[in-house]
Each structure stands twice: as structure tokens, then as C-alpha cells.
CSV table of C-alpha atoms and ligand atoms in Angstrom, one decimal:
chain,number,residue,atom,x,y,z
A,62,MET,CA,-14.5,-122.5,28.4
A,63,ASN,CA,-14.0,-121.9,32.1
A,64,GLU,CA,-12.3,-125.2,32.9
A,65,LEU,CA,-9.5,-124.5,30.4
A,66,PRO,CA,-6.4,-122.9,32.0
A,67,PRO,CA,-5.1,-119.6,30.7
A,68,LEU,CA,-3.0,-120.0,27.6
A,69,ARG,CA,0.2,-118.9,29.3
A,70,ASP,CA,-0.1,-121.6,31.8
A,71,VAL,CA,-0.8,-124.1,29.0
A,72,ILE,CA,2.5,-123.0,27.3
A,73,ASP,CA,4.4,-123.3,30.5
A,74,ALA,CA,2.9,-126.7,31.5
A,75,HIS,CA,3.6,-128.3,28.1
A,76,GLY,CA,7.0,-126.6,27.6
A,77,LEU,CA,6.0,-124.8,24.3
A,78,ARG,CA,9.0,-122.6,23.9
A,79,ALA,CA,8.4,-121.0,20.5
A,80,LYS,CA,10.4,-122.4,17.7
A,81,LYS,CA,11.4,-119.8,14.9
A,82,ALA,CA,11.8,-122.5,12.4
A,83,LEU,CA,8.0,-123.3,12.7
A,84,GLY,CA,7.1,-119.6,12.5
A,85,GLN,CA,5.7,-119.8,16.0
A,86,ASN,CA,4.4,-116.5,17.2
A,87,PHE,CA,1.4,-117.2,19.6
A,88,LEU,CA,-1.6,-115.1,20.3
A,89,LEU,CA,-2.7,-115.4,24.0
A,90,ASP,CA,-5.4,-112.7,24.1
A,91,LEU,CA,-8.8,-114.4,23.7
A,92,ASN,CA,-10.4,-111.0,22.9
A,93,LEU,CA,-8.3,-110.8,19.9
A,94,THR,CA,-8.5,-114.4,18.7
A,95,ARG,CA,-12.4,-114.2,19.1
A,96,LYS,CA,-12.2,-111.0,16.9
A,97,ILE,CA,-10.2,-113.0,14.2
A,98,ALA,CA,-12.8,-115.8,14.5
A,99,ARG,CA,-15.7,-113.4,14.0
A,100,ALA,CA,-14.0,-111.9,11.0
A,101,ALA,CA,-14.8,-115.2,9.3
A,102,GLY,CA,-18.5,-114.5,9.6
A,103,SER,CA,-21.0,-117.0,11.2
A,104,LEU,CA,-19.5,-120.2,12.1
A,105,GLU,CA,-22.6,-122.0,13.0
A,106,ALA,CA,-23.1,-125.3,11.0
A,107,THR,CA,-19.7,-124.7,9.6
A,108,THR,CA,-16.6,-126.9,9.5
A,109,VAL,CA,-13.5,-124.7,10.1
A,110,LEU,CA,-10.1,-125.9,8.9
A,111,GLU,CA,-7.4,-124.3,11.1
A,112,VAL,CA,-3.7,-124.4,10.1
A,113,GLY,CA,-1.1,-124.4,12.9
A,114,PRO,CA,-3.3,-124.3,16.2
A,115,GLY,CA,-0.2,-124.2,18.4
A,116,PRO,CA,-1.3,-124.0,22.0
A,117,GLY,CA,-4.9,-123.4,20.8
A,118,GLY,CA,-5.7,-119.7,21.3
A,119,LEU,CA,-7.5,-119.3,17.9
A,120,THR,CA,-8.9,-122.9,18.2
A,121,ARG,CA,-10.6,-122.1,21.5
A,122,ALA,CA,-12.0,-118.8,20.0
A,123,LEU,CA,-13.5,-120.6,17.1
A,124,LEU,CA,-15.2,-123.0,19.3
A,125,MET,CA,-16.4,-120.3,21.7
A,126,GLU,CA,-17.8,-118.4,18.6
A,127,GLY,CA,-19.9,-121.5,17.8
A,128,ALA,CA,-18.1,-123.4,15.1
A,129,GLY,CA,-19.9,-126.6,14.2
A,130,ARG,CA,-16.7,-128.5,14.0
A,131,VAL,CA,-13.0,-127.6,13.9
A,132,ILE,CA,-10.3,-129.6,12.1
A,133,ALA,CA,-6.9,-128.4,13.1
A,134,ILE,CA,-3.6,-129.5,11.6
A,135,GLU,CA,-0.4,-128.9,13.4
A,136,LYS,CA,3.1,-129.9,12.6
A,137,ASP,CA,4.7,-129.6,16.1
A,138,GLU,CA,3.9,-132.6,18.1
A,139,ARG,CA,4.7,-130.8,21.3
A,140,CYS,CA,1.3,-129.0,20.9
A,141,LEU,CA,-0.8,-132.1,20.6
A,142,ALA,CA,-1.4,-132.6,24.3
A,143,ALA,CA,-2.5,-129.1,24.9
A,144,LEU,CA,-4.9,-129.3,22.0
A,145,GLU,CA,-6.3,-132.6,23.3
A,146,GLU,CA,-7.3,-130.7,26.5
A,147,ILE,CA,-9.5,-128.4,24.3
A,148,SER,CA,-10.9,-131.3,22.5
A,149,GLN,CA,-12.1,-132.7,25.8
A,150,ALA,CA,-13.7,-129.5,26.8
A,151,TYR,CA,-15.6,-129.5,23.6
A,152,PRO,CA,-16.6,-133.2,23.0
A,153,GLY,CA,-16.9,-134.2,19.4
A,154,LYS,CA,-16.1,-130.7,18.0
A,155,LEU,CA,-12.4,-130.6,17.6
A,156,GLU,CA,-10.4,-133.0,15.4
A,157,ILE,CA,-6.6,-132.7,15.7
A,158,ILE,CA,-4.3,-133.8,12.9
A,159,GLU,CA,-0.6,-134.0,13.3
A,160,GLY,CA,0.9,-133.2,9.9
A,161,ASP,CA,2.1,-130.6,7.3
A,162,ALA,CA,-0.5,-128.3,5.9
A,163,LEU,CA,1.6,-127.9,2.7
A,164,THR,CA,1.0,-131.6,1.8
A,165,LEU,CA,-2.5,-132.0,3.4
A,166,ASN,CA,-5.2,-133.4,1.0
A,167,GLU,CA,-8.0,-131.3,2.3
A,168,ALA,CA,-10.7,-133.2,0.4
A,169,GLU,CA,-9.7,-136.4,2.1
A,170,VAL,CA,-9.8,-134.8,5.5
A,171,LEU,CA,-13.0,-133.1,5.0
A,172,GLY,CA,-14.7,-136.2,3.6
A,173,GLU,CA,-18.2,-136.1,2.2
A,174,SER,CA,-19.3,-133.2,4.6
A,175,GLN,CA,-21.9,-131.1,2.9
A,176,SER,CA,-21.5,-128.3,5.5
A,177,SER,CA,-19.9,-125.0,4.6
A,178,VAL,CA,-16.1,-125.1,5.0
A,179,LYS,CA,-14.2,-122.0,6.2
A,180,VAL,CA,-10.3,-121.8,6.6
A,181,VAL,CA,-9.3,-119.7,9.6
A,182,ALA,CA,-5.6,-119.5,10.6
A,183,ASN,CA,-2.9,-117.5,12.0
A,184,LEU,CA,-0.4,-118.8,9.5
A,185,PRO,CA,3.3,-119.6,10.2
A,186,TYR,CA,4.8,-116.6,8.3
A,187,ASN,CA,7.4,-118.7,6.5
A,188,ILE,CA,4.9,-120.8,4.6
A,189,GLY,CA,1.9,-118.4,4.4
A,190,THR,CA,2.3,-117.4,0.9
A,191,ALA,CA,3.0,-121.0,-0.3
A,192,LEU,CA,-0.3,-122.1,1.5
A,193,LEU,CA,-2.4,-119.4,0.0
A,194,VAL,CA,-1.0,-120.2,-3.5
A,195,LYS,CA,-1.9,-123.9,-2.9
A,196,TRP,CA,-5.4,-122.9,-1.9
A,197,LEU,CA,-5.9,-120.6,-4.9
A,198,THR,CA,-4.5,-122.9,-7.5
A,199,PRO,CA,-6.5,-126.1,-7.5
A,200,GLN,CA,-7.5,-127.3,-11.0
A,201,VAL,CA,-11.1,-127.3,-10.1
A,202,TRP,CA,-12.9,-124.2,-9.2
A,203,PRO,CA,-14.9,-123.3,-7.0
A,204,PRO,CA,-12.6,-124.7,-4.3
A,205,PHE,CA,-13.3,-126.8,-1.2
A,206,TYR,CA,-13.7,-123.7,1.1
A,207,ASP,CA,-16.3,-120.7,1.3
A,208,SER,CA,-13.7,-118.3,2.6
A,209,LEU,CA,-10.2,-118.0,3.9
A,210,THR,CA,-9.7,-115.7,6.9
A,211,LEU,CA,-5.9,-115.5,7.3
A,212,MET,CA,-3.2,-113.7,9.2
A,213,PHE,CA,-0.2,-112.6,7.2
A,214,GLN,CA,2.7,-110.2,7.7
A,215,LYS,CA,1.2,-106.8,6.8
A,216,GLU,CA,3.4,-106.4,3.6
A,217,VAL,CA,2.1,-109.8,2.2
A,218,ALA,CA,-1.5,-108.7,3.1
A,219,GLU,CA,-1.0,-105.6,1.1
A,220,ARG,CA,0.4,-107.6,-1.9
A,221,ILE,CA,-2.8,-109.7,-1.8
A,222,VAL,CA,-5.2,-106.8,-2.0
A,223,ALA,CA,-3.1,-104.5,-4.2
A,224,GLN,CA,-4.7,-102.9,-7.3
A,225,PRO,CA,-3.0,-102.1,-10.7
A,226,GLY,CA,-0.7,-99.1,-10.4
A,227,GLU,CA,-0.1,-99.7,-6.7
A,228,LYS,CA,3.4,-100.4,-5.6
A,229,ASN,CA,2.6,-103.8,-4.1
A,230,TYR,CA,0.7,-104.9,-7.2
A,231,GLY,CA,2.2,-108.3,-8.4
A,232,ARG,CA,1.7,-112.0,-9.0
A,233,LEU,CA,-0.1,-112.5,-5.8
A,234,SER,CA,-2.5,-109.6,-6.4
A,235,VAL,CA,-3.4,-110.9,-9.8
A,236,LEU,CA,-3.9,-114.6,-8.7
A,237,CYS,CA,-6.1,-113.5,-5.6
A,238,GLY,CA,-8.1,-110.9,-7.6
A,239,TRP,CA,-8.7,-113.3,-10.5
A,240,ARG,CA,-10.3,-116.0,-8.4
A,241,THR,CA,-11.5,-114.3,-5.2
A,242,LYS,CA,-12.6,-111.0,-3.6
A,243,ALA,CA,-9.8,-110.2,-1.2
A,244,GLU,CA,-10.3,-107.7,1.7
A,245,LEU,CA,-7.7,-106.5,4.3
A,246,LEU,CA,-9.8,-106.3,7.5
A,247,PHE,CA,-7.6,-105.1,10.4
A,248,ASP,CA,-3.9,-104.9,11.6
A,249,VAL,CA,-2.5,-106.9,14.5
A,250,PRO,CA,0.3,-105.2,16.1
A,251,ARG,CA,3.5,-107.2,16.9
A,252,GLN,CA,3.1,-106.8,20.7
A,253,ALA,CA,0.0,-108.9,20.5
A,254,PHE,CA,2.2,-112.0,19.9
A,255,THR,CA,4.4,-114.0,22.2
A,256,PRO,CA,7.2,-113.8,21.2
A,257,PRO,CA,6.6,-110.6,19.1
A,258,PRO,CA,7.5,-110.9,15.4
A,259,LYS,CA,9.7,-108.2,13.7
A,260,VAL,CA,6.7,-106.7,11.8
A,261,THR,CA,3.0,-105.8,11.9
A,262,SER,CA,0.6,-108.4,10.9
A,263,ALA,CA,-2.9,-108.1,9.3
A,264,ILE,CA,-6.0,-110.2,8.8
A,265,VAL,CA,-7.2,-110.8,5.2
A,266,ARG,CA,-10.4,-112.4,4.0
A,267,LEU,CA,-10.7,-114.1,0.6
A,268,THR,CA,-14.1,-115.2,-0.8
A,269,PRO,CA,-13.9,-117.3,-3.9
A,270,HIS,CA,-15.8,-116.0,-7.0
A,271,PRO,CA,-17.9,-118.9,-8.2
A,272,ARG,CA,-16.1,-118.5,-11.5
A,273,PRO,CA,-12.9,-116.7,-12.2
A,274,LEU,CA,-13.8,-113.1,-13.2
A,275,PHE,CA,-12.3,-113.5,-16.8
A,276,GLU,CA,-11.6,-116.6,-18.7
A,277,ALA,CA,-8.0,-117.9,-18.7
A,278,ASP,CA,-6.1,-121.1,-18.4
A,279,LEU,CA,-4.5,-121.2,-14.9
A,280,SER,CA,-1.1,-122.2,-16.0
A,281,ALA,CA,-0.9,-119.9,-18.9
A,282,LEU,CA,-2.0,-117.1,-16.6
A,283,GLU,CA,0.7,-118.0,-14.0
A,284,LYS,CA,3.4,-118.1,-16.8
A,285,VAL,CA,2.6,-114.6,-18.3
A,286,VAL,CA,2.2,-113.0,-15.0
A,287,ALA,CA,5.5,-114.5,-13.7
A,288,ALA,CA,7.3,-113.3,-16.9
A,289,ALA,CA,5.8,-109.8,-16.8
A,290,PHE,CA,6.6,-109.2,-13.1
A,291,GLY,CA,10.0,-110.9,-13.3
A,292,GLN,CA,11.2,-107.7,-14.8
A,293,ARG,CA,8.5,-105.3,-13.6
A,294,ARG,CA,10.3,-102.1,-14.5
A,295,LYS,CA,10.7,-103.2,-18.1
A,296,MET,CA,8.2,-102.7,-21.0
A,297,LEU,CA,6.2,-105.8,-21.7
A,298,ARG,CA,7.7,-106.3,-25.2
A,299,GLN,CA,11.0,-106.9,-23.2
A,300,SER,CA,9.9,-108.7,-20.2
A,301,LEU,CA,7.7,-111.2,-22.0
A,302,LYS,CA,10.6,-112.4,-24.2
A,303,SER,CA,11.4,-114.9,-21.5
A,304,LEU,CA,8.1,-116.8,-22.5
A,305,GLY,CA,10.0,-118.1,-25.7
A,306,VAL,CA,7.4,-116.8,-28.0
A,307,PRO,CA,7.4,-113.5,-30.0
A,308,ALA,CA,6.4,-110.9,-27.4
A,309,GLU,CA,5.1,-108.3,-29.8
A,310,THR,CA,2.8,-110.8,-31.5
A,311,LEU,CA,1.4,-111.9,-28.2
A,312,LEU,CA,0.8,-108.2,-27.1
A,313,THR,CA,-0.9,-107.3,-30.4
A,314,SER,CA,-3.2,-110.2,-30.3
A,315,ALA,CA,-4.2,-109.4,-26.7
A,316,GLY,CA,-4.8,-105.8,-27.9
A,317,LEU,CA,-2.1,-104.4,-25.5
A,318,ASP,CA,0.4,-101.7,-26.2
A,319,PRO,CA,3.9,-103.3,-26.1
A,320,THR,CA,5.4,-100.3,-24.3
A,321,ARG,CA,3.3,-100.9,-21.2
A,322,ARG,CA,4.7,-102.3,-18.0
A,323,ALA,CA,3.4,-105.2,-15.8
A,324,GLU,CA,2.2,-103.0,-12.9
A,325,THR,CA,-0.2,-101.2,-15.1
A,326,LEU,CA,-2.1,-104.1,-16.5
A,327,SER,CA,-5.6,-105.0,-15.0
A,328,ILE,CA,-6.5,-108.6,-14.3
A,329,GLU,CA,-8.7,-108.6,-17.4
A,330,GLU,CA,-5.7,-107.6,-19.5
A,331,PHE,CA,-3.5,-110.3,-17.9
A,332,CYS,CA,-6.3,-112.8,-18.8
A,333,ALA,CA,-6.3,-111.6,-22.4
A,334,LEU,CA,-2.6,-112.0,-22.5
A,335,ALA,CA,-2.8,-115.5,-21.0
A,336,ARG,CA,-5.4,-116.5,-23.7
A,337,ALA,CA,-3.1,-115.1,-26.5
A,338,PHE,CA,-0.2,-117.2,-24.9
A,339,ALA,CA,-2.3,-120.3,-24.7
A,340,SER,CA,-3.5,-120.2,-28.3
A,341,HIS,CA,-0.1,-119.3,-29.7
A,342,PRO,CA,1.0,-122.1,-32.1
B,492,SAM,N1,-2.7,-120.5,16.0
B,492,SAM,C1,-1.7,-120.2,17.1
B,492,SAM,C2,-1.9,-118.8,17.5
B,492,SAM,O1,-2.7,-118.1,16.9
B,492,SAM,O2,-1.4,-118.5,18.6
B,492,SAM,C3,-0.3,-120.4,16.6
B,492,SAM,C4,0.1,-119.6,15.3
B,492,SAM,S1,1.8,-119.7,14.9
B,492,SAM,C5,2.0,-118.2,14.0
B,492,SAM,C6,1.8,-120.9,13.6
B,492,SAM,C7,1.7,-122.4,13.9
B,492,SAM,O3,1.7,-123.1,12.7
B,492,SAM,C8,2.7,-122.9,14.9
B,492,SAM,O4,1.9,-123.6,15.9
B,492,SAM,C9,3.5,-124.0,14.1
B,492,SAM,O5,4.0,-125.1,14.8
B,492,SAM,C10,2.5,-124.4,13.0
B,492,SAM,N2,3.1,-124.9,11.8
B,492,SAM,C11,4.3,-124.4,11.2
B,492,SAM,N3,4.5,-125.1,10.0
B,492,SAM,C12,3.3,-125.8,9.8
B,492,SAM,C13,3.0,-126.7,8.8
B,492,SAM,N4,3.7,-126.9,7.7
B,492,SAM,N5,1.8,-127.3,8.9
B,492,SAM,C14,1.0,-127.2,10.0
B,492,SAM,N6,1.3,-126.4,11.0
B,492,SAM,C15,2.5,-125.6,11.0
């Protein structure tokens, strides 16, 4: 909005020197933040949950792109006054919560709202994976959101979308692919941030499948995937020994060749393994 000052002035006026411990790398280019907001699809009649608004570059973009409502959770209390100015420019549209996204109870914050919910965030790099895992592992599925549009370090983004046989294929790829459709949309160069991080970033969009693609118990799946990738170069008959049940028996009942390695297994095969593990006496 016209009456809001440029983000660089906001940062100076509120003394928002970036803190490394909070993963603070700010985006000041509204063209870029609007592109990220648009990557989430239509925001009309949508409640957007934004994690880590900081000085509010992406927050402004979400509102400019027509978000019905934005709920933003920020841990750094220095940013709250700057965010309050955005809230005043968009009356009734922006709710700011001071808190930690890792412990946020989203259902409580979103209340009874029947509108579509999308999560859009330029995540603090140090807790990005932990937050993603939190959003992918609720006991009840489908989850509270219709999509997650998130910025990660490129290397993490590549792990999220990796397919069997690719070098980045691992625990995160299996979890994401089991419950969502994950797409890598575009890169964001380090120079786009203030201050610039060490590595390139990328935007990923995850859209939950109404039901996971293949039947499996979440905790059994997490255990077998962790054991298999814990020693990713070893054959499964070796790496699965850490599960404490006879590995060869498990593999046989899942119909898998014991000499295979974790990185070759499809999500469907990991689910078969999880079912065999869960039903092992
Ligand atoms: N959205 C802003 C942008 O795009 O310019 C800032 C993004 S910056 C990478 C990450 C933001 O997350 C910072 O403002 C930081 O203070 C905030 N943050 C860090 N840890 C957090 C946590 N546990 N919960 C909520 N916000 C957090």
C-alpha cells in the first residue's frame, strides 16, 4: 500500500538488525515477495498462516495479492511494531501473534474458520525442516492446510522433491511424497536477501493428498525409513537390524530383496515394509 514506507526504511526505523540465531534473512523486493505470494495460488477467501514475517515484506505481498486474512507468527518482538503498521494499513486483515511457530497450536489459532487455509513462509533456515516435519506428521490427515508454499535452502528443497535413485532421496522425500504432492517452483538467489545467506534458496509447494498414497502407520513408516537411511550405503538386511526385529523376515514379508539399498526403494515399497514391521509380533 502506498502509505507504507519502503522496507529498508522500516528496518532502519525499528532497528531491525538481522539476528543470525533467528535465521533472519529479509526479502525487501516486493516484486519477489509478490511472486512468492502468487505461487500459493489464489488467496481470495483464504486465511494465510505466515511464519516469521520479520519486517513484513512477504506479509505485505500476501495482502496486496488479495489474501482474505493473514495470521502471522513472529518470535522476534522487535518486529511487532513494524507489523502493527501493516495491520493498520489493512484494517481487520492481519493478526499478529508473538510466539514460537514450533510450539504453535494451529487449530487453536485458526479457530472454527471454514475458509481455506494456506501456509506461506520464508522460513528461518535453522528450523525449516523441523517445521515441515511438524506439518507433515499430525496424527489426523488431511491436515489443517490446503497447501504449504515455503522457502528453503535449495539443498533442502531438493531433498523434499527427490525421487528414488536420486542422490538427495531420503527420509524427507519419503515423508513428503507419501502425504503430499511436492513441487520445486523456482530458485531465489542469495543476493535477493538482506543480509545474503551463504547458499541459494528455493520455493517449494506441497499440496496434501486427501489420503496418503499407500497405507501405512505413520510411526512405523518413520521408524523403517530412519533405519534404512541411517545406513544408506548398506544393504537393507544390514541397515534394518537396528529395528530390533529379524531384518530378513521383514523384507521377505514385504516382498523385497534383502540386498537392496534404501535409496532404491519407492514410497510404495517403504509402506509395504512399514506394514510388515507394524504387524511383526
Ligand atoms: N518473512 C520475512 C522476509 O521474507 O523478509 C523474514 C524471513 S526470515 C528468513 C525468518 C523470520 O522468522 C525472522 O523474522 C525470524 O525472527 C522469524 N523466526 C525465527 N524463528 C522463529 C520461530 N521459532 N517462530 C516464529 N518466527 C521465527
